[in-house]
mmCIF file of C-alpha atoms in Angstrom:
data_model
loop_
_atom_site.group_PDB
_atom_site.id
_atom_site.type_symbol
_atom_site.label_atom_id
_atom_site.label_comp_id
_atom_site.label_asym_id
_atom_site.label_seq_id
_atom_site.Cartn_x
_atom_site.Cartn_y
_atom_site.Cartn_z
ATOM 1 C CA UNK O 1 122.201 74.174 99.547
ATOM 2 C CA UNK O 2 119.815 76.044 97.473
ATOM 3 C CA UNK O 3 122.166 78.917 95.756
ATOM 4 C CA UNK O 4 120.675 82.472 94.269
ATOM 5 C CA UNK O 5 118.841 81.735 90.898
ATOM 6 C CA UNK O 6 118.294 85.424 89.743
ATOM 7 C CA UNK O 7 118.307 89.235 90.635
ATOM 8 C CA UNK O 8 116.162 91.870 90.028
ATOM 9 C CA UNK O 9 116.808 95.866 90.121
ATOM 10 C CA UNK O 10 113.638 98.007 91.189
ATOM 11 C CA UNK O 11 113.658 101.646 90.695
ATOM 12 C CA UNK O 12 112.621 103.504 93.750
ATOM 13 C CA UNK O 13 111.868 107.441 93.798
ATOM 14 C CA UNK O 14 110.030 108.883 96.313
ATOM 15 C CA UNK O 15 108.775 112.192 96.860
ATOM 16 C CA UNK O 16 109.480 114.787 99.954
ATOM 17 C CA UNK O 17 106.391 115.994 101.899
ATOM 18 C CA UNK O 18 108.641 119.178 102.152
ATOM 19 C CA UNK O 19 109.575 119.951 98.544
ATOM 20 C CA UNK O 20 111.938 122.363 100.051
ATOM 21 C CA UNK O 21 113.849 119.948 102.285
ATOM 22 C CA UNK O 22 117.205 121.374 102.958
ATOM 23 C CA UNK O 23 120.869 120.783 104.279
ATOM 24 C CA UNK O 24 124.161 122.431 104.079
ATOM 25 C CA UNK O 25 124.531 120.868 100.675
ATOM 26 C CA UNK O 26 121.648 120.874 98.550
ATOM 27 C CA UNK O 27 118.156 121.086 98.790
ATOM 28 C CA UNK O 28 116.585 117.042 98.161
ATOM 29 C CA UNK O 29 112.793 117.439 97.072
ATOM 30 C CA UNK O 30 112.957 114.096 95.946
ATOM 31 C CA UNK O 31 115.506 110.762 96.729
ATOM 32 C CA UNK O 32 116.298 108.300 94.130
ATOM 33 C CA UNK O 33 117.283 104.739 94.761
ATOM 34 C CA UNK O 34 116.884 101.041 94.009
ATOM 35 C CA UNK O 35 115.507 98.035 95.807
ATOM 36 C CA UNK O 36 117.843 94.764 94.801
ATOM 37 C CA UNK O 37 115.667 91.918 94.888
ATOM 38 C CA UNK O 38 117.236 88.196 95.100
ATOM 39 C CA UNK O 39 116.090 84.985 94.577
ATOM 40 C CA UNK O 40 117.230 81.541 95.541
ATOM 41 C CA UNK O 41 116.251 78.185 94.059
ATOM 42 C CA UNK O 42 113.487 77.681 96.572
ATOM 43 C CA UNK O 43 112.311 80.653 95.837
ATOM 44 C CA UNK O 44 112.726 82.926 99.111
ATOM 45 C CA UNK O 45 113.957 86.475 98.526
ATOM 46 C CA UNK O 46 115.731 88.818 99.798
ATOM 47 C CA UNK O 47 115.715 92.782 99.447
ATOM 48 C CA UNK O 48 118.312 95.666 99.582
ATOM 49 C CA UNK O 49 118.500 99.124 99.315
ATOM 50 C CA UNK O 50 120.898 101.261 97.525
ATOM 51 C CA UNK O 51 121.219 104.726 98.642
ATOM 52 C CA UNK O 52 121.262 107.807 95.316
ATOM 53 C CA UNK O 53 121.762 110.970 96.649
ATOM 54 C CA UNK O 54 124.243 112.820 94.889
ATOM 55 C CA UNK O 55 124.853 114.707 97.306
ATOM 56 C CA UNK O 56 125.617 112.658 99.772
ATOM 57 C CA UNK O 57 126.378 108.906 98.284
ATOM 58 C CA UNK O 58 126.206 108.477 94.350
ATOM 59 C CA UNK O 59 123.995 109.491 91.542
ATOM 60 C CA UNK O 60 121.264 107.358 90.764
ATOM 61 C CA UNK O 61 122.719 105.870 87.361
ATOM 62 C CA UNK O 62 125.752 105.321 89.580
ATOM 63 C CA UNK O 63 124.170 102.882 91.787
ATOM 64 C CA UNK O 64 122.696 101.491 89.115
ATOM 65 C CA UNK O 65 125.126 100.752 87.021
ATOM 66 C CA UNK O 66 127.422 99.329 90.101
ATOM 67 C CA UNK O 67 124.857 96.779 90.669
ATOM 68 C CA UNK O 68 124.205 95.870 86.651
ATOM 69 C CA UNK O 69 128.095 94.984 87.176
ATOM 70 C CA UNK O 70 127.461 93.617 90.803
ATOM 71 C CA UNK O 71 124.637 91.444 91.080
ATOM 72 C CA UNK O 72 125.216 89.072 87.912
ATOM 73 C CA UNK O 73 128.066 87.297 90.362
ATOM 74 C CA UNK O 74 125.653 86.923 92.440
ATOM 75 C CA UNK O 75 124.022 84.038 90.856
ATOM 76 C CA UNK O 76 125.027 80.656 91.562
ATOM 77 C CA UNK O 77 126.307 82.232 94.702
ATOM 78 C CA UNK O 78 125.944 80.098 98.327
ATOM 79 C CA UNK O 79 124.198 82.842 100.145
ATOM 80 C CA UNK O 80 125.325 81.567 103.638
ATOM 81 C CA UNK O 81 128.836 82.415 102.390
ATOM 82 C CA UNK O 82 128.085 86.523 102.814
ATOM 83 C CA UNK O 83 131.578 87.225 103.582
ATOM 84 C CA UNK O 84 133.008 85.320 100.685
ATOM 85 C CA UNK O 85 130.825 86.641 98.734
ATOM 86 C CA UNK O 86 131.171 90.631 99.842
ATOM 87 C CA UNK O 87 135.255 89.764 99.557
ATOM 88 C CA UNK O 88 134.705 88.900 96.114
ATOM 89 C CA UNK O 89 132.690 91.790 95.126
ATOM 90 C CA UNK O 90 135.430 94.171 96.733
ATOM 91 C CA UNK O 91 137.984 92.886 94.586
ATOM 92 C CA UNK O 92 135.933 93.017 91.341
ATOM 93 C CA UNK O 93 134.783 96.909 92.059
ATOM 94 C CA UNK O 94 136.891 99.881 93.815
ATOM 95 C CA UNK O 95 134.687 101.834 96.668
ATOM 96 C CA UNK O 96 130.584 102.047 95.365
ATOM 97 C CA UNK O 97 129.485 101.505 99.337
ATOM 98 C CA UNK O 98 126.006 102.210 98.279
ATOM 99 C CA UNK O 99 126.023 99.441 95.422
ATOM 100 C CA UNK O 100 127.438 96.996 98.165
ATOM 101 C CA UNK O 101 125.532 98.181 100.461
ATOM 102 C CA UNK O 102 122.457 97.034 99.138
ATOM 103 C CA UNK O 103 123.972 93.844 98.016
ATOM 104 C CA UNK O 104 124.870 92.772 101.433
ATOM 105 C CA UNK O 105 121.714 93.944 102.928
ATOM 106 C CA UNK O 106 119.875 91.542 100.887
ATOM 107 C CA UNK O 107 122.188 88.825 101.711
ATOM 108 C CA UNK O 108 121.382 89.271 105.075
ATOM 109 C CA UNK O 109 117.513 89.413 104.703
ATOM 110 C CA UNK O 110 117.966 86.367 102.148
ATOM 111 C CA UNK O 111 119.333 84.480 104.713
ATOM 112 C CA UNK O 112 117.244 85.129 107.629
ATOM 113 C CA UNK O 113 114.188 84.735 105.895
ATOM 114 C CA UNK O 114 115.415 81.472 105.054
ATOM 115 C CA UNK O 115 115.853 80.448 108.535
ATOM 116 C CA UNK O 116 112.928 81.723 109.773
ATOM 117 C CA UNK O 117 114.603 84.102 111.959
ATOM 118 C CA UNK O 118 114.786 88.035 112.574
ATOM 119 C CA UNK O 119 117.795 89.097 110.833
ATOM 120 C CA UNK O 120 119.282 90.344 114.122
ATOM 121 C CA UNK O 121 119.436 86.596 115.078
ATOM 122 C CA UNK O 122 122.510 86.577 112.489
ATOM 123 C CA UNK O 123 124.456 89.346 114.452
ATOM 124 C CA UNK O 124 124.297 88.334 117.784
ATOM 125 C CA UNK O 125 121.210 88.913 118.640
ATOM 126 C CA UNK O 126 119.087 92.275 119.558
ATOM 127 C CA UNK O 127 120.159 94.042 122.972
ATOM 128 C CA UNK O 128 116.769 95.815 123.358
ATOM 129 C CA UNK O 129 113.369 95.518 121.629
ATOM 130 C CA UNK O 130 112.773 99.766 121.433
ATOM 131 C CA UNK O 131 114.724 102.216 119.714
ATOM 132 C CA UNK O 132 114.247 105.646 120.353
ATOM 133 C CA UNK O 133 114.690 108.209 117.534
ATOM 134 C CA UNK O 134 115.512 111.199 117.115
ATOM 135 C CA UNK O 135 113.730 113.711 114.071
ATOM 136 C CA UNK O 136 115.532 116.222 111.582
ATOM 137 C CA UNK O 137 114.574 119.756 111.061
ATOM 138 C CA UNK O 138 115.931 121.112 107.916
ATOM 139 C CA UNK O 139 116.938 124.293 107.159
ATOM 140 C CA UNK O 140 114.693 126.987 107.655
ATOM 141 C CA UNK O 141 113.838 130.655 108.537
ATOM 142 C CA UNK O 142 114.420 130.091 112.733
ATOM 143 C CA UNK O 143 110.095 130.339 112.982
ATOM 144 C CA UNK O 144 109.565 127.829 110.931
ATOM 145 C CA UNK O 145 112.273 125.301 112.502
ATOM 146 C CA UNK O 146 110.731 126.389 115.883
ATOM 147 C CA UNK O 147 106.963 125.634 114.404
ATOM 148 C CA UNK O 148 108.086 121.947 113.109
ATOM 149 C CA UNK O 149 110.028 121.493 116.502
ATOM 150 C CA UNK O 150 106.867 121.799 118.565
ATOM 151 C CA UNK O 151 104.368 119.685 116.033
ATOM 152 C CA UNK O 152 107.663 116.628 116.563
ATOM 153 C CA UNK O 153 107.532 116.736 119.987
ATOM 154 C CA UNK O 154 103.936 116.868 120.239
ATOM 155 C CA UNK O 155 104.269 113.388 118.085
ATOM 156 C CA UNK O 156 106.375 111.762 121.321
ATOM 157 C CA UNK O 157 109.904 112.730 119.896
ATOM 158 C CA UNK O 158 112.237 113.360 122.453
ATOM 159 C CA UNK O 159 115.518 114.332 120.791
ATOM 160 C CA UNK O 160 115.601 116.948 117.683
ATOM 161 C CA UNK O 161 118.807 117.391 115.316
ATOM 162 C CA UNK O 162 118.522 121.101 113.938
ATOM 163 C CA UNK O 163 120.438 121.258 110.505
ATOM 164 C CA UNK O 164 122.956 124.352 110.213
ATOM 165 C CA UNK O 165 124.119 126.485 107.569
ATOM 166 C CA UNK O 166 127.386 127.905 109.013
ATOM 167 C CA UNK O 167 126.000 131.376 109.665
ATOM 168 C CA UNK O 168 126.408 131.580 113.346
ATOM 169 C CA UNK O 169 124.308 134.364 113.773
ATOM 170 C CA UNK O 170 121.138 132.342 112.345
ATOM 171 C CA UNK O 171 122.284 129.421 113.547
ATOM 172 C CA UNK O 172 122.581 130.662 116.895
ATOM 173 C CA UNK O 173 118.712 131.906 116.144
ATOM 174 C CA UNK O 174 117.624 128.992 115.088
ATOM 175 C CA UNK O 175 118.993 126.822 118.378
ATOM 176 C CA UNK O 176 117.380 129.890 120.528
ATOM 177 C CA UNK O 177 113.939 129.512 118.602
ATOM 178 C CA UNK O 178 113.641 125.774 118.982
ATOM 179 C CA UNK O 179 114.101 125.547 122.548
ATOM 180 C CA UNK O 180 112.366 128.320 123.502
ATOM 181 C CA UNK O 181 109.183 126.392 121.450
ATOM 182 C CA UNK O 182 110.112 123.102 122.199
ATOM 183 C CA UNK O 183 111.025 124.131 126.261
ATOM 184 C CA UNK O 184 114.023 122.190 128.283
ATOM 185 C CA UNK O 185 113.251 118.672 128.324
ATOM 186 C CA UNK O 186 113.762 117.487 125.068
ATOM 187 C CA UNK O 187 117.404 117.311 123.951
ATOM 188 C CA UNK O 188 118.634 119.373 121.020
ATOM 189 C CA UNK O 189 121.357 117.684 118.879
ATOM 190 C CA UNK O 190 122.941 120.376 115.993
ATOM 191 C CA UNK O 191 124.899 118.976 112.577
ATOM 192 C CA UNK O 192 126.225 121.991 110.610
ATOM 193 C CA UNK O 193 127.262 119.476 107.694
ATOM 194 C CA UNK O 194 131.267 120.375 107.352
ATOM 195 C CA UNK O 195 130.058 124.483 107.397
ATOM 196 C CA UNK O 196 131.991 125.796 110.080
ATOM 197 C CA UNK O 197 135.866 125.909 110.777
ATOM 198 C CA UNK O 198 137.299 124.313 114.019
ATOM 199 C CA UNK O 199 137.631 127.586 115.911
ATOM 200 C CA UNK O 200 134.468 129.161 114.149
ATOM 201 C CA UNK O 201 132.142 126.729 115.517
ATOM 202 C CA UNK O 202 134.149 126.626 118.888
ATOM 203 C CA UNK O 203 133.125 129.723 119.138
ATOM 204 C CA UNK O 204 129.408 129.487 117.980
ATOM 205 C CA UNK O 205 129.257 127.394 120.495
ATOM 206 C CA UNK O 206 129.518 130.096 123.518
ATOM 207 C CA UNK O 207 125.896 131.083 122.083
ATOM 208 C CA UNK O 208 124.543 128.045 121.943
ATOM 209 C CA UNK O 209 125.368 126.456 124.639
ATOM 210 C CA UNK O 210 123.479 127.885 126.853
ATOM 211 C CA UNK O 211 120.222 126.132 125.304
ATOM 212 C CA UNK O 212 121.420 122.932 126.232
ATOM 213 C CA UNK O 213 122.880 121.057 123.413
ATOM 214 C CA UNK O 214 122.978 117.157 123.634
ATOM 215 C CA UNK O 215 125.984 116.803 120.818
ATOM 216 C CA UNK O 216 127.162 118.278 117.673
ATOM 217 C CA UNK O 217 127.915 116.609 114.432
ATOM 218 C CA UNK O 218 130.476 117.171 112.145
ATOM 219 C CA UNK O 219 130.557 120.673 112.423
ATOM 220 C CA UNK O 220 133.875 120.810 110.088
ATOM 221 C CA UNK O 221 135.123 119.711 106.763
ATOM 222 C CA UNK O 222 135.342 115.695 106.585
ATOM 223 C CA UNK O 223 139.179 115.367 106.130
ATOM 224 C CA UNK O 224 139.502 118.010 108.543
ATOM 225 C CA UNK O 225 140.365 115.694 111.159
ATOM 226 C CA UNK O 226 142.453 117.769 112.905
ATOM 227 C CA UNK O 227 140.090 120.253 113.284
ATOM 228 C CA UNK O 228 137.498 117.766 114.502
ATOM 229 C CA UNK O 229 140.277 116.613 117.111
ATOM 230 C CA UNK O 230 140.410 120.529 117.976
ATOM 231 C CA UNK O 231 136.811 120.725 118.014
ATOM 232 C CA UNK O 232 136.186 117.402 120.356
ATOM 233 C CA UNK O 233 138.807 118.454 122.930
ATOM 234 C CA UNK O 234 137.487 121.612 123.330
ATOM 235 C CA UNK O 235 133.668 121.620 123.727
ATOM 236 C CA UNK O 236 131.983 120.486 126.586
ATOM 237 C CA UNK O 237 129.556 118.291 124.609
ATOM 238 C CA UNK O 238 129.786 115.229 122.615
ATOM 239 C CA UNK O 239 131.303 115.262 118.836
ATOM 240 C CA UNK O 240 130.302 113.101 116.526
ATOM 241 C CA UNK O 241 132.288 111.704 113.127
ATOM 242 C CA UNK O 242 129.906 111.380 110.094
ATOM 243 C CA UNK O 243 131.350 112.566 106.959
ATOM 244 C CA UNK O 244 134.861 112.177 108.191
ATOM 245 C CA UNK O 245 133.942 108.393 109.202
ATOM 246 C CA UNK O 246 133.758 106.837 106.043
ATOM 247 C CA UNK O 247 135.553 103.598 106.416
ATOM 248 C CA UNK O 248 136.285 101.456 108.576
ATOM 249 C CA UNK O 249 140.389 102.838 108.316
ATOM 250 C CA UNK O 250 139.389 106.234 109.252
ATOM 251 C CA UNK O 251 137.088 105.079 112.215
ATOM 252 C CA UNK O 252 140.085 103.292 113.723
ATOM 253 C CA UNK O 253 142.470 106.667 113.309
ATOM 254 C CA UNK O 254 139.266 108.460 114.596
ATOM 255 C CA UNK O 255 139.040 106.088 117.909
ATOM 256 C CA UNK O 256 142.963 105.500 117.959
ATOM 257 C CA UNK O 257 143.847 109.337 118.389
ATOM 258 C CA UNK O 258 140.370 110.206 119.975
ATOM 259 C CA UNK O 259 139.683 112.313 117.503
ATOM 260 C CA UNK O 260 135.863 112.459 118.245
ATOM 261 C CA UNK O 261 133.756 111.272 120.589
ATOM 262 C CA UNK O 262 131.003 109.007 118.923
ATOM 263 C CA UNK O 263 130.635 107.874 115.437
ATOM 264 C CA UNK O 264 127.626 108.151 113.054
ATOM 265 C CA UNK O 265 126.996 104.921 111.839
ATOM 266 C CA UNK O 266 125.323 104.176 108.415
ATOM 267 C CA UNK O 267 124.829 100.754 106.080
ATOM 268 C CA UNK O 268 124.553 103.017 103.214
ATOM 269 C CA UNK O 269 127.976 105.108 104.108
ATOM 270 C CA UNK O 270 130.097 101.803 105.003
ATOM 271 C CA UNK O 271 129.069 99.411 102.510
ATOM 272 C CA UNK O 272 126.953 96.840 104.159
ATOM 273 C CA UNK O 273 126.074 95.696 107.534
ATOM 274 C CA UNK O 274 128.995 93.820 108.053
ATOM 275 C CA UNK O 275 130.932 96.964 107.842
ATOM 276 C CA UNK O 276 129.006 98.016 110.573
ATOM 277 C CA UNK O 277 129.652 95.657 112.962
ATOM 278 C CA UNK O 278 133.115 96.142 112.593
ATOM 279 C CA UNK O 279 132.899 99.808 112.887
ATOM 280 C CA UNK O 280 131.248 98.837 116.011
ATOM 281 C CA UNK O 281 133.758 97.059 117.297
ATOM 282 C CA UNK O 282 136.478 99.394 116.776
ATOM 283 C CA UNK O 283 133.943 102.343 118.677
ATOM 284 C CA UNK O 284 133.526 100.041 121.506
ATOM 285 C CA UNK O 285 137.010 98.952 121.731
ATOM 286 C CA UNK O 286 138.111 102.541 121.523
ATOM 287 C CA UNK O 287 135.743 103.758 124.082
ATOM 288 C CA UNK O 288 133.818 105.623 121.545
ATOM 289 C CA UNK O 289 129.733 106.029 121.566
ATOM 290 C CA UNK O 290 127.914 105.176 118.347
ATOM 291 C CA UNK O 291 124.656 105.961 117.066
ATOM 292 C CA UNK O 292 122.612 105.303 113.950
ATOM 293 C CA UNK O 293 122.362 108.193 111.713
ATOM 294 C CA UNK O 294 120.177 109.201 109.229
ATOM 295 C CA UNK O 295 120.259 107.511 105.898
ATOM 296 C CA UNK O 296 116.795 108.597 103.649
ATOM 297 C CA UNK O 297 114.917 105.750 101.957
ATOM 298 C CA UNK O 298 112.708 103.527 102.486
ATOM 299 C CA UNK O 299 111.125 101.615 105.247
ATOM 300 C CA UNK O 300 113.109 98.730 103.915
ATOM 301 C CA UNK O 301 116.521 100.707 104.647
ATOM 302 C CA UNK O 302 115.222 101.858 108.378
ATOM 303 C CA UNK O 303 114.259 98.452 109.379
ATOM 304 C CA UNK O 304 118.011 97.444 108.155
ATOM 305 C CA UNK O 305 119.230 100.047 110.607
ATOM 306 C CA UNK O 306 116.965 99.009 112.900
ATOM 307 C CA UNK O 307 117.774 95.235 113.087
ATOM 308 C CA UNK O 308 121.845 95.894 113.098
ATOM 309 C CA UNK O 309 121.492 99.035 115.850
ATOM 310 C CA UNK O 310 119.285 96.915 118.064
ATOM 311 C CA UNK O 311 122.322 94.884 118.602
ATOM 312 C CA UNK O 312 125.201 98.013 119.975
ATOM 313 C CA UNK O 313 126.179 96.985 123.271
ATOM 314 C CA UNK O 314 125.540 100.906 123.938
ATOM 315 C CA UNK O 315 123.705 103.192 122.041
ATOM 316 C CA UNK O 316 123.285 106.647 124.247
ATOM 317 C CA UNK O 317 121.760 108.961 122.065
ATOM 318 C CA UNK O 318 118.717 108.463 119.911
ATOM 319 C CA UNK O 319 118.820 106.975 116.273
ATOM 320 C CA UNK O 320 117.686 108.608 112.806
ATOM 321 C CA UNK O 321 115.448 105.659 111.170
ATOM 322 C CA UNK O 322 112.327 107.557 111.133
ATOM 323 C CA UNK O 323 113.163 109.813 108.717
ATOM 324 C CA UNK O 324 111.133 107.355 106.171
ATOM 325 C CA UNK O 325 107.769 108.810 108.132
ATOM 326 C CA UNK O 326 107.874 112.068 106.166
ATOM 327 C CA UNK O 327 108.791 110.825 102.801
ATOM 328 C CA UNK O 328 106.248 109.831 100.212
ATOM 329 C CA UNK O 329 105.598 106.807 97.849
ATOM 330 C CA UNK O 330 107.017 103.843 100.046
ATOM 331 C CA UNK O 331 107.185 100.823 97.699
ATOM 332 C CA UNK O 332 107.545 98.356 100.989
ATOM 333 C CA UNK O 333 105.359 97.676 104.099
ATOM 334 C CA UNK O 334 105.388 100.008 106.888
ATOM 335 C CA UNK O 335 107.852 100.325 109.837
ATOM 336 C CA UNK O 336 105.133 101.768 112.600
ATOM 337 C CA UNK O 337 106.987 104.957 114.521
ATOM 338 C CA UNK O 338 105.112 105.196 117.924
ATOM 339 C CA UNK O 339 105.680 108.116 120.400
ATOM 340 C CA UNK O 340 109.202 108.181 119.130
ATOM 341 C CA UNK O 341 109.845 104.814 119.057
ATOM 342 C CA UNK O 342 110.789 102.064 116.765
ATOM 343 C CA UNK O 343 109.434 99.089 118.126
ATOM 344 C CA UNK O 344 111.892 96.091 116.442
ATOM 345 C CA UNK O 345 110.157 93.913 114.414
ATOM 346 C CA UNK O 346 109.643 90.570 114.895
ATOM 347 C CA UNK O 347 109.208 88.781 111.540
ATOM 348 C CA UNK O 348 111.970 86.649 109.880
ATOM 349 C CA UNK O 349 114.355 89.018 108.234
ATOM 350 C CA UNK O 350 114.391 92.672 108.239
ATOM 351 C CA UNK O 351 110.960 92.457 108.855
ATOM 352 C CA UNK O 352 109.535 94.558 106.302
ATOM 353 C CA UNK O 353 109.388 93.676 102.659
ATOM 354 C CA UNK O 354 108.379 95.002 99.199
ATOM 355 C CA UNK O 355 104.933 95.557 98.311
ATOM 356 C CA UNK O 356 103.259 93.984 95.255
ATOM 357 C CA UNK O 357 103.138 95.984 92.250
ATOM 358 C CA UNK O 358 104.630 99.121 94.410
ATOM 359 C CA UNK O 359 107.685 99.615 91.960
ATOM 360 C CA UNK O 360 108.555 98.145 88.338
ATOM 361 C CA UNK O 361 111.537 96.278 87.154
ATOM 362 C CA UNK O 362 114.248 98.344 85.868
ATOM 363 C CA UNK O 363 114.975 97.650 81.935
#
């Protein structure tokens, strides 16, 4: 069996369109990354992603320097063995999901493009061929979200997530705005980012509502999860666990006690795709929706999300993997966004790759 012969570490920056490109928690006019390339004996490869926000996974000389520690025990590695392999790493380095997470993705890509398969093939198999999705409006004045909202839906999107700040009184503006550009038939999903408290966005919420709100995500502080509880048993519309849903321990407390009532799912967030699955699991088992959130990078990292959402038994609201359409300087092949669809693709492994020349080896 032909084991990995060498690794390479490829720095990946890309611009925003939208300099200016804001959340709760910091305004990203640019996202930082790396692209793990492997390489068996027989020379097929394999790519990953690792995620570098600071603000939302690690710093960029974070990731990096978990996968100078990481990927060296890579080589001489069986890739067919991923668990073995992922158990290993776990034991030689505390937490780093992002690290891992690029680690395992390439694994998985390594593998499948091995056997000549798409990498879905590996996790069961895809339950539908089209993924809807679902496009982010940052935070803006509530004319300029409302002017973005129309030129998205105009584009074939049929679900928008409006980013809050915790204001409700321009939040509440904002929500109004959009649907009064964007009219009723597209849903309207909100994610205040951990800025409101249980009962302040409980009661937000009597203003919004009435402009027809799909869900809300984690509209308070991640180990507030008594507060989400409060939150999920008292609005009439879905909740959804991102920040608080970290691991796969605090999904199963989150789907044990019913604490929300879907679950963001990320490779980036949970460490690999074989997280995923088993966060999966534990959302079906526990009667819990899941959906595939936002995670910025690459096309490389959206067709990842792509090929392991594809398989959810159930996935009732739209994804967030074509966020990579309004960010600049992709160093891999595209993943084609059509009316608001993600088409899966059908090429052995994640189907998209690196480009030639598109990034240089990291020193």
């Amino acid at each position: 069996m032909s084991t990995i012969k060498s690794f390479e570490l490829k720095r990946c920056v890309q611009r925003q369109q939208d300099p200016g490109w804001t959340f709760a928690r910091a305004t990203v006019p640019e996202l930082p990354g790396w692209i793990l390339v492997l390489t068996d004996q027989d020379g097929q490869v394999g790519h990953g992603y690792a995620h570098a926000i600071a603000a939302i996974t690690t710093h960029g000389e974070g990731a990096e320097a978990g996968l100078r520690f990481l990927a060296p025990r890579l080589v001489g590695r069986d890739p067919t063995s991923i668990a073995a392999v992922m158990d290993d790493l776990d034991l030689a380095l505390a937490a780093s999901p992002s690290p891992k997470a690029a680690i395992d993705m390439a694994l998985h890509d390594l593998l499948a493009r091995r056997l000549g398969v798409p990498l879905h093939a590996l996790l069961g198999g895809a339950r539908r061929a089209v993924l809807p999705q679902a496009r982010i409006l940052s935070i803006k004045s509530p004319a300029d979200m409302a002017e973005r909202a129309r030129g998205l839906v105009a584009q074939g999107y049929r679900t928008l997530k409006l980013k809050l700040a915790g204001d409700a009184e321009t939040d509440v503006a904002r929500v109004r705005a959009v649907r009064e550009a964007i009219g009723p038939a597209p849903n309207i999903t909100l994610d205040p980012n951990q800025t409101y408290s249980a009962k302040g966005i409980i009661a937000a919420f009597r203003s919004m509502e009435r402009h027809d709100i799909a869900l809300i995500e984690q509209p308070v502080a991640a180990a507030d999860l008594a507060g989400l509880k409060l939150v999920t048993d008292t609005l009439p519309v879905p909740v959804e666990a991102d920040e608080s849903a970290d691991s796969l321990a605090v999904i199963w407390r989150i789907a044990g006690d019913r604490m929300a009532d879907c679950v963001n799912l990320k490779i980036t967030k949970l460490g690999g795709i074989r997280n995923v699955l088993a966060a999966m699991r534990i959302c079906e088992a526990g009667g819990l929706a899941c959906r595939f959130g936002a995670a910025f990078g690459p096309s490389l990292l959206q067709a990842m999300g792509a090929q392991v959402a594809a398989c959810a038994r159930d996935l009732p609201f739209a994804s967030e993997l074509s966020e990579h359409t309004h960010l600049l300087d992709d160093p891999c092949t595209p993943l084609p966004v059509e009316g608001g669809d993600i088409v899966l693709p059908s090429g052995p492994g994640c189907g998209v790759s690196l480009r030639d020349g598109a990034t240089e080896e990291a020193a």
